[in-house]
GROMACS .gro file of C-alpha atoms in nm:
model
  352
    1MET     CA    1   5.356  14.111  16.827
    2ALA     CA    2   5.196  14.054  16.489
    3GLU     CA    3   5.025  14.337  16.305
    4GLY     CA    4   4.651  14.316  16.362
    5GLU     CA    5   4.688  14.099  16.673
    6GLU     CA    6   4.439  14.175  16.953
    7VAL     CA    7   4.606  14.258  17.283
    8GLU     CA    8   4.515  14.378  17.631
    9ASN     CA    9   4.522  14.758  17.669
   10LYS     CA   10   4.559  14.889  18.023
   11GLN     CA   11   4.398  15.234  18.070
   12VAL     CA   12   4.372  15.508  18.335
   13ILE     CA   13   4.009  15.620  18.337
   14LEU     CA   14   3.876  15.949  18.476
   15ASN     CA   15   3.575  15.857  18.691
   16HIS     CA   16   3.407  16.196  18.717
   17CYS     CA   17   3.462  16.571  18.705
   18VAL     CA   18   3.671  16.660  19.008
   19ARG     CA   19   3.592  16.919  19.273
   20GLY     CA   20   3.836  17.007  19.549
   21SER     CA   21   4.163  16.825  19.603
   22PRO     CA   22   4.223  16.537  19.361
   23LYS     CA   23   4.240  16.179  19.490
   24GLU     CA   24   4.352  15.852  19.341
   25SER     CA   25   3.992  15.732  19.369
   26ASP     CA   26   3.898  15.991  19.105
   27MET     CA   27   4.070  15.755  18.860
   28GLU     CA   28   4.072  15.381  18.804
   29ILE     CA   29   4.272  15.124  18.609
   30ARG     CA   30   4.077  14.927  18.350
   31THR     CA   31   4.187  14.673  18.092
   32ALA     CA   32   4.031  14.680  17.748
   33ARG     CA   33   4.132  14.496  17.430
   34THR     CA   34   4.258  14.656  17.111
   35LYS     CA   35   4.389  14.547  16.773
   36LEU     CA   36   4.737  14.650  16.668
   37LYS     CA   37   4.603  14.788  16.343
   38LEU     CA   38   4.387  15.087  16.258
   39PRO     CA   39   4.023  15.010  16.179
   40GLY     CA   40   3.943  14.988  15.809
   41GLY     CA   41   3.852  15.319  15.651
   42SER     CA   42   4.058  15.523  15.901
   43SER     CA   43   4.197  15.838  15.741
   44GLY     CA   44   4.456  16.073  15.886
   45ALA     CA   45   4.494  15.871  16.206
   46ILE     CA   46   4.778  15.687  16.378
   47LEU     CA   47   4.793  15.394  16.620
   48VAL     CA   48   5.066  15.434  16.881
   49LYS     CA   49   5.229  15.244  17.162
   50ASN     CA   50   5.273  15.487  17.451
   51LEU     CA   51   5.620  15.482  17.603
   52TYR     CA   52   5.613  15.770  17.854
   53LEU     CA   53   5.328  15.982  17.990
   54SER     CA   54   5.376  16.329  18.134
   55CYS     CA   55   5.223  16.427  18.468
   56GLU     CA   56   5.124  16.795  18.471
   57PRO     CA   57   4.889  16.993  18.699
   58TYR     CA   58   4.735  17.098  18.366
   59THR     CA   59   4.652  16.732  18.293
   60TYR     CA   60   4.440  16.694  18.606
   61VAL     CA   61   4.282  17.038  18.599
   62THR     CA   62   4.158  17.013  18.242
   63ASN     CA   63   4.056  16.648  18.263
   64GLY     CA   64   3.865  16.708  18.585
   65MET     CA   65   3.707  17.037  18.479
   66SER     CA   66   3.335  17.046  18.419
   67LYS     CA   67   3.256  17.210  18.087
   68MET     CA   68   3.021  17.437  18.282
   69GLU     CA   69   3.296  17.554  18.521
   70GLY     CA   70   3.528  17.723  18.282
   71LYS     CA   71   3.725  17.719  17.961
   72ILE     CA   72   4.088  17.745  17.868
   73GLU     CA   73   4.099  17.923  17.536
   74GLY     CA   74   4.268  17.702  17.278
   75VAL     CA   75   4.215  17.377  17.473
   76ASN     CA   76   3.950  17.135  17.352
   77LEU     CA   77   3.769  17.031  17.670
   78GLU     CA   78   3.542  16.804  17.466
   79SER     CA   79   3.833  16.557  17.478
   80PHE     CA   80   3.825  16.534  17.858
   81ASN     CA   81   3.532  16.305  17.931
   82PRO     CA   82   3.464  16.104  18.248
   83GLY     CA   83   3.451  15.734  18.170
   84TYR     CA   84   3.732  15.759  17.916
   85PRO     CA   85   4.113  15.753  17.940
   86ILE     CA   86   4.280  16.070  18.068
   87VAL     CA   87   4.422  16.297  17.799
   88GLY     CA   88   4.774  16.436  17.831
   89TYR     CA   89   5.120  16.469  17.684
   90GLY     CA   90   5.332  16.164  17.611
   91VAL     CA   91   5.600  16.000  17.402
   92ALA     CA   92   5.495  15.718  17.171
   93GLU     CA   93   5.597  15.489  16.885
   94VAL     CA   94   5.379  15.471  16.573
   95LEU     CA   95   5.255  15.114  16.506
   96ASP     CA   96   5.020  15.190  16.216
   97SER     CA   97   4.935  15.503  16.021
   98SER     CA   98   4.686  15.632  15.766
   99HIS     CA   99   4.837  15.981  15.788
  100PRO     CA  100   5.079  16.091  15.515
  101ASN     CA  101   5.316  16.260  15.763
  102PHE     CA  102   5.363  15.961  15.991
  103LYS     CA  103   5.482  15.607  15.926
  104LYS     CA  104   5.530  15.288  16.127
  105GLY     CA  105   5.833  15.318  16.352
  106ASP     CA  106   5.821  15.696  16.390
  107LEU     CA  107   5.871  15.831  16.742
  108VAL     CA  108   5.643  16.121  16.838
  109TRP     CA  109   5.560  16.342  17.134
  110GLY     CA  110   5.241  16.537  17.198
  111ILE     CA  111   4.882  16.483  17.304
  112THR     CA  112   4.786  16.119  17.361
  113THR     CA  113   4.570  15.923  17.606
  114TRP     CA  114   4.663  15.744  17.925
  115GLU     CA  115   4.664  15.385  17.802
  116GLU     CA  116   4.914  15.139  17.659
  117TYR     CA  117   4.789  15.181  17.303
  118SER     CA  118   4.608  15.485  17.162
  119ILE     CA  119   4.445  15.577  16.834
  120ILE     CA  120   4.516  15.944  16.768
  121THR     CA  121   4.284  16.103  16.514
  122SER     CA  122   4.389  16.465  16.570
  123THR     CA  123   4.760  16.491  16.492
  124GLU     CA  124   4.800  16.872  16.499
  125GLY     CA  125   4.951  16.851  16.848
  126LEU     CA  126   5.211  16.587  16.757
  127PHE     CA  127   5.580  16.645  16.692
  128LYS     CA  128   5.805  16.393  16.521
  129ILE     CA  129   6.114  16.317  16.728
  130GLN     CA  130   6.430  16.381  16.527
  131HIS     CA  131   6.694  16.368  16.801
  132THR     CA  132   6.715  16.017  16.949
  133ASP     CA  133   7.063  16.054  17.099
  134VAL     CA  134   6.908  16.193  17.418
  135PRO     CA  135   6.674  16.006  17.657
  136LEU     CA  136   6.326  15.969  17.504
  137SER     CA  137   6.176  16.058  17.842
  138TYR     CA  138   6.314  16.411  17.791
  139TYR     CA  139   6.036  16.470  17.539
  140THR     CA  140   5.788  16.474  17.828
  141GLY     CA  141   5.994  16.749  17.987
  142ILE     CA  142   6.298  16.947  17.880
  143LEU     CA  143   6.244  16.874  17.507
  144GLY     CA  144   5.865  16.876  17.524
  145MET     CA  145   5.587  17.099  17.652
  146PRO     CA  146   5.757  17.201  17.983
  147GLY     CA  147   6.078  17.294  17.802
  148MET     CA  148   5.891  17.505  17.549
  149THR     CA  149   5.691  17.663  17.832
  150ALA     CA  150   6.009  17.765  18.015
  151TYR     CA  151   6.167  17.896  17.694
  152ALA     CA  152   5.865  18.095  17.578
  153GLY     CA  153   5.778  18.228  17.922
  154PHE     CA  154   6.127  18.347  18.006
  155PHE     CA  155   6.261  18.469  17.673
  156GLU     CA  156   5.944  18.577  17.491
  157VAL     CA  157   5.717  18.696  17.774
  158CYS     CA  158   5.974  18.825  18.025
  159SER     CA  159   6.220  18.980  17.775
  160PRO     CA  160   6.515  18.942  18.014
  161LYS     CA  161   6.823  19.162  18.033
  162LYS     CA  162   7.162  19.045  18.155
  163GLY     CA  163   7.212  19.114  18.524
  164GLU     CA  164   6.842  19.125  18.613
  165ARG     CA  165   6.710  18.968  18.933
  166VAL     CA  166   6.480  18.670  18.874
  167PHE     CA  167   6.249  18.489  19.118
  168ILE     CA  168   6.082  18.155  19.035
  169SER     CA  169   5.817  17.987  19.248
  170ALA     CA  170   5.775  17.605  19.238
  171ALA     CA  171   6.131  17.624  19.112
  172SER     CA  172   6.217  17.254  19.131
  173GLY     CA  173   5.929  17.148  18.907
  174ALA     CA  174   5.932  17.053  18.540
  175VAL     CA  175   5.926  17.416  18.420
  176GLY     CA  176   6.082  17.608  18.708
  177GLN     CA  177   6.409  17.413  18.711
  178LEU     CA  178   6.460  17.508  18.344
  179VAL     CA  179   6.367  17.875  18.381
  180GLY     CA  180   6.626  17.906  18.655
  181GLN     CA  181   6.900  17.750  18.444
  182PHE     CA  182   6.808  17.957  18.137
  183ALA     CA  183   6.826  18.270  18.352
  184LYS     CA  184   7.166  18.176  18.497
  185LEU     CA  185   7.310  18.101  18.152
  186PHE     CA  186   7.173  18.437  18.038
  187GLY     CA  187   7.358  18.617  18.317
  188CYS     CA  188   7.084  18.682  18.572
  189TYR     CA  189   7.074  18.653  18.952
  190VAL     CA  190   6.829  18.370  19.030
  191VAL     CA  191   6.638  18.271  19.343
  192GLY     CA  192   6.379  17.991  19.365
  193SER     CA  193   6.126  17.878  19.621
  194ALA     CA  194   6.029  17.518  19.688
  195GLY     CA  195   5.853  17.314  19.956
  196SER     CA  196   6.124  17.100  20.118
  197LYS     CA  197   6.488  17.106  20.224
  198GLU     CA  198   6.565  16.839  19.965
  199LYS     CA  199   6.427  17.059  19.688
  200VAL     CA  200   6.608  17.369  19.814
  201ASP     CA  201   6.937  17.174  19.819
  202LEU     CA  202   6.866  17.052  19.465
  203LEU     CA  203   6.815  17.408  19.340
  204LYS     CA  204   7.134  17.541  19.498
  205ASN     CA  205   7.371  17.246  19.465
  206LYS     CA  206   7.269  17.076  19.140
  207LEU     CA  207   7.072  17.327  18.931
  208GLY     CA  208   7.295  17.628  18.998
  209PHE     CA  209   7.048  17.875  19.152
  210ASP     CA  210   7.215  18.157  19.343
  211GLU     CA  211   6.978  18.114  19.636
  212ALA     CA  212   6.667  17.915  19.727
  213PHE     CA  213   6.431  17.894  20.025
  214ASN     CA  214   6.160  17.669  20.165
  215TYR     CA  215   5.842  17.878  20.163
  216LYS     CA  216   5.686  17.648  20.426
  217GLU     CA  217   5.947  17.763  20.678
  218GLU     CA  218   5.887  18.133  20.620
  219ALA     CA  219   5.644  18.301  20.859
  220ASP     CA  220   5.629  18.609  20.634
  221LEU     CA  221   5.688  18.568  20.259
  222ASN     CA  222   5.736  18.943  20.215
  223VAL     CA  223   6.022  18.942  20.466
  224ALA     CA  224   6.176  18.638  20.295
  225LEU     CA  225   6.169  18.808  19.955
  226GLU     CA  226   6.316  19.127  20.099
  227ARG     CA  227   6.601  18.915  20.237
  228TYR     CA  228   6.690  18.764  19.899
  229PHE     CA  229   6.602  19.069  19.690
  230PRO     CA  230   6.702  19.382  19.885
  231ASP     CA  231   6.694  19.577  19.555
  232GLY     CA  232   6.371  19.421  19.431
  233ILE     CA  233   6.265  19.162  19.171
  234ASP     CA  234   6.291  19.241  18.799
  235ILE     CA  235   6.132  18.918  18.670
  236TYR     CA  236   5.892  18.684  18.847
  237PHE     CA  237   5.808  18.349  18.685
  238GLU     CA  238   5.474  18.267  18.846
  239ASN     CA  239   5.379  17.903  18.908
  240VAL     CA  240   5.195  17.927  19.240
  241GLY     CA  241   4.957  18.224  19.283
  242GLY     CA  242   4.784  18.312  19.610
  243LYS     CA  243   4.991  18.441  19.903
  244MET     CA  244   5.317  18.409  19.711
  245LEU     CA  245   5.195  18.633  19.430
  246ASP     CA  246   5.068  18.886  19.683
  247ALA     CA  247   5.410  18.904  19.852
  248VAL     CA  248   5.596  18.920  19.521
  249LEU     CA  249   5.395  19.222  19.404
  250LEU     CA  250   5.527  19.422  19.700
  251ASN     CA  251   5.885  19.341  19.599
  252MET     CA  252   5.876  19.402  19.224
  253THR     CA  253   6.081  19.687  19.076
  254VAL     CA  254   5.953  19.963  18.848
  255HIS     CA  255   5.888  19.831  18.493
  256SER     CA  256   5.935  19.471  18.609
  257ARG     CA  257   5.768  19.174  18.441
  258ILE     CA  258   5.563  18.878  18.564
  259ALA     CA  259   5.504  18.572  18.344
  260ALA     CA  260   5.193  18.395  18.476
  261CYS     CA  261   5.258  18.032  18.386
  262GLY     CA  262   5.054  17.854  18.653
  263MET     CA  263   4.883  17.897  18.990
  264ILE     CA  264   4.890  17.550  19.143
  265SER     CA  265   4.794  17.673  19.491
  266GLN     CA  266   4.455  17.781  19.355
  267TYR     CA  267   4.353  17.495  19.127
  268ASN     CA  268   4.165  17.284  19.381
  269LEU     CA  269   4.018  17.554  19.605
  270GLU     CA  270   3.640  17.588  19.618
  271HIS     CA  271   3.696  17.961  19.675
  272PRO     CA  272   4.025  18.088  19.525
  273GLU     CA  273   4.221  18.336  19.736
  274GLY     CA  274   4.199  18.701  19.650
  275ILE     CA  275   4.503  18.915  19.566
  276HIS     CA  276   4.534  19.232  19.776
  277ASN     CA  277   4.838  19.408  19.629
  278LEU     CA  278   4.728  19.460  19.268
  279LEU     CA  279   4.773  19.836  19.309
  280CYS     CA  280   5.147  19.762  19.270
  281LEU     CA  281   5.082  19.682  18.903
  282LEU     CA  282   4.985  20.045  18.859
  283THR     CA  283   5.230  20.224  19.087
  284LYS     CA  284   5.533  20.021  18.973
  285ARG     CA  285   5.420  19.994  18.609
  286ILE     CA  286   5.455  19.615  18.625
  287ARG     CA  287   5.368  19.414  18.315
  288MET     CA  288   5.196  19.088  18.415
  289GLU     CA  289   5.109  18.854  18.129
  290GLY     CA  290   4.948  18.512  18.127
  291PHE     CA  291   5.050  18.275  17.852
  292LEU     CA  292   4.987  17.929  17.710
  293VAL     CA  293   5.258  17.729  17.541
  294PHE     CA  294   5.030  17.649  17.244
  295ASP     CA  295   5.080  18.004  17.119
  296TYR     CA  296   5.456  17.952  17.090
  297TYR     CA  297   5.496  17.609  16.930
  298HIS     CA  298   5.602  17.777  16.605
  299LEU     CA  299   5.928  17.852  16.789
  300TYR     CA  300   5.998  17.483  16.864
  301PRO     CA  301   6.271  17.443  16.597
  302LYS     CA  302   6.446  17.754  16.731
  303PHE     CA  303   6.418  17.617  17.084
  304LEU     CA  304   6.576  17.284  16.981
  305GLU     CA  305   6.868  17.467  16.818
  306MET     CA  306   6.941  17.626  17.155
  307ILE     CA  307   6.866  17.341  17.397
  308ILE     CA  308   7.011  17.030  17.227
  309PRO     CA  309   7.372  17.161  17.235
  310GLN     CA  310   7.327  17.278  17.595
  311ILE     CA  311   7.215  16.928  17.697
  312LYS     CA  312   7.501  16.756  17.514
  313GLU     CA  313   7.759  16.997  17.655
  314GLY     CA  314   7.630  16.946  18.009
  315LYS     CA  315   7.529  17.310  18.050
  316ILE     CA  316   7.171  17.214  18.141
  317THR     CA  317   7.074  16.956  18.404
  318TYR     CA  318   6.728  16.800  18.406
  319VAL     CA  319   6.585  16.611  18.704
  320GLU     CA  320   6.315  16.350  18.647
  321ASP     CA  321   6.092  16.159  18.892
  322ILE     CA  322   5.983  15.846  18.705
  323ALA     CA  323   5.702  15.615  18.818
  324GLU     CA  324   5.722  15.270  18.661
  325GLY     CA  325   5.407  15.120  18.506
  326LEU     CA  326   5.072  15.266  18.401
  327GLU     CA  327   4.912  15.123  18.714
  328ASN     CA  328   5.115  15.379  18.913
  329GLY     CA  329   4.994  15.668  18.696
  330PRO     CA  330   4.718  15.792  18.931
  331SER     CA  331   4.948  15.807  19.236
  332ALA     CA  332   5.219  15.979  19.030
  333LEU     CA  333   4.974  16.244  18.912
  334ILE     CA  334   4.846  16.309  19.266
  335ARG     CA  335   5.205  16.353  19.392
  336LEU     CA  336   5.220  16.684  19.204
  337PHE     CA  337   4.953  16.841  19.422
  338SER     CA  338   5.119  16.741  19.751
  339GLY     CA  339   5.466  16.844  19.632
  340ARG     CA  340   5.611  16.496  19.684
  341ASN     CA  341   5.772  16.480  19.339
  342ILE     CA  342   6.135  16.582  19.294
  343GLY     CA  343   6.176  16.726  18.944
  344LYS     CA  344   5.972  16.633  18.639
  345GLN     CA  345   5.707  16.373  18.726
  346LEU     CA  346   5.635  16.119  18.453
  347VAL     CA  347   5.519  15.761  18.404
  348ALA     CA  348   5.718  15.498  18.213
  349VAL     CA  349   5.456  15.284  18.039
  350SER     CA  350   5.700  15.091  17.822
  351ARG     CA  351   6.068  15.161  17.766
  352GLY     CA  352   6.062  15.036  17.407
   0.00000   0.00000   0.00000
């Protein structure tokens, strides 16, 4: 395509602020037109062609959140407006730039919009891709925000020790599958929970977890945890919240740690579930800490030094669930909330 040519630009639009469980009808596909050149007078902006878009529970929660309902410190909710393309993480190629740090042809990952072509005016959340000898889709997952989340949550928040017992909920997801493998490589005993036999088999047979169980088949989560952790849990990587967190608290050891990464079971409830076993935080001297990956991006170079060799040497496996085409973006995003995805859910908009 010629520079400056006007082309069709398919977009995924957020229809309204979402309450309750998300539905595909909360979004719609529209086609606009855009020029493959930045408008005159643009300064510090880039025009990109989106290649891959990342599906995260975070994407839907923040895009659907009314500004009156709540605030995530450090996240600009002004960007998430009904009637406009959804905002989220992605991998893109720079087509035009008025920013001194980016040039035509650069590959980047970071915050973009759910459309074929985006103009990005705030580039603070963008990272230039240096390693292209791995799949570009990995920058939506293992080499992007989920990878950094797993790294920061496990190593920085949990401060693991070799031989400790680690439990991960939603363990087959984009973050959980990495936390489990980091913990195994570090020398820990690792158990994960997931919502289907297929996911449990994946954890045990492909991702190297010591044990895994289907929480949907457990009548009593406390009994299940006692079965896999007769001596208690030293580290819990929290992705679920609700009843799982309540059961975990009863099974934590003295001076154990909980990294609160997500609570997907609570995101779409009109009335979030209460937690009844918080007294365990006191009696067992448990340290429970919530964290956001944004606070740890300064460690990204250090993370790459660790993870790139592990990928190339086959020490880390990463499972992706790729939906083809932007038109399938809404259904791919909704799959996260019903647990139908296997591994990291993403959308391939264009493969180059």
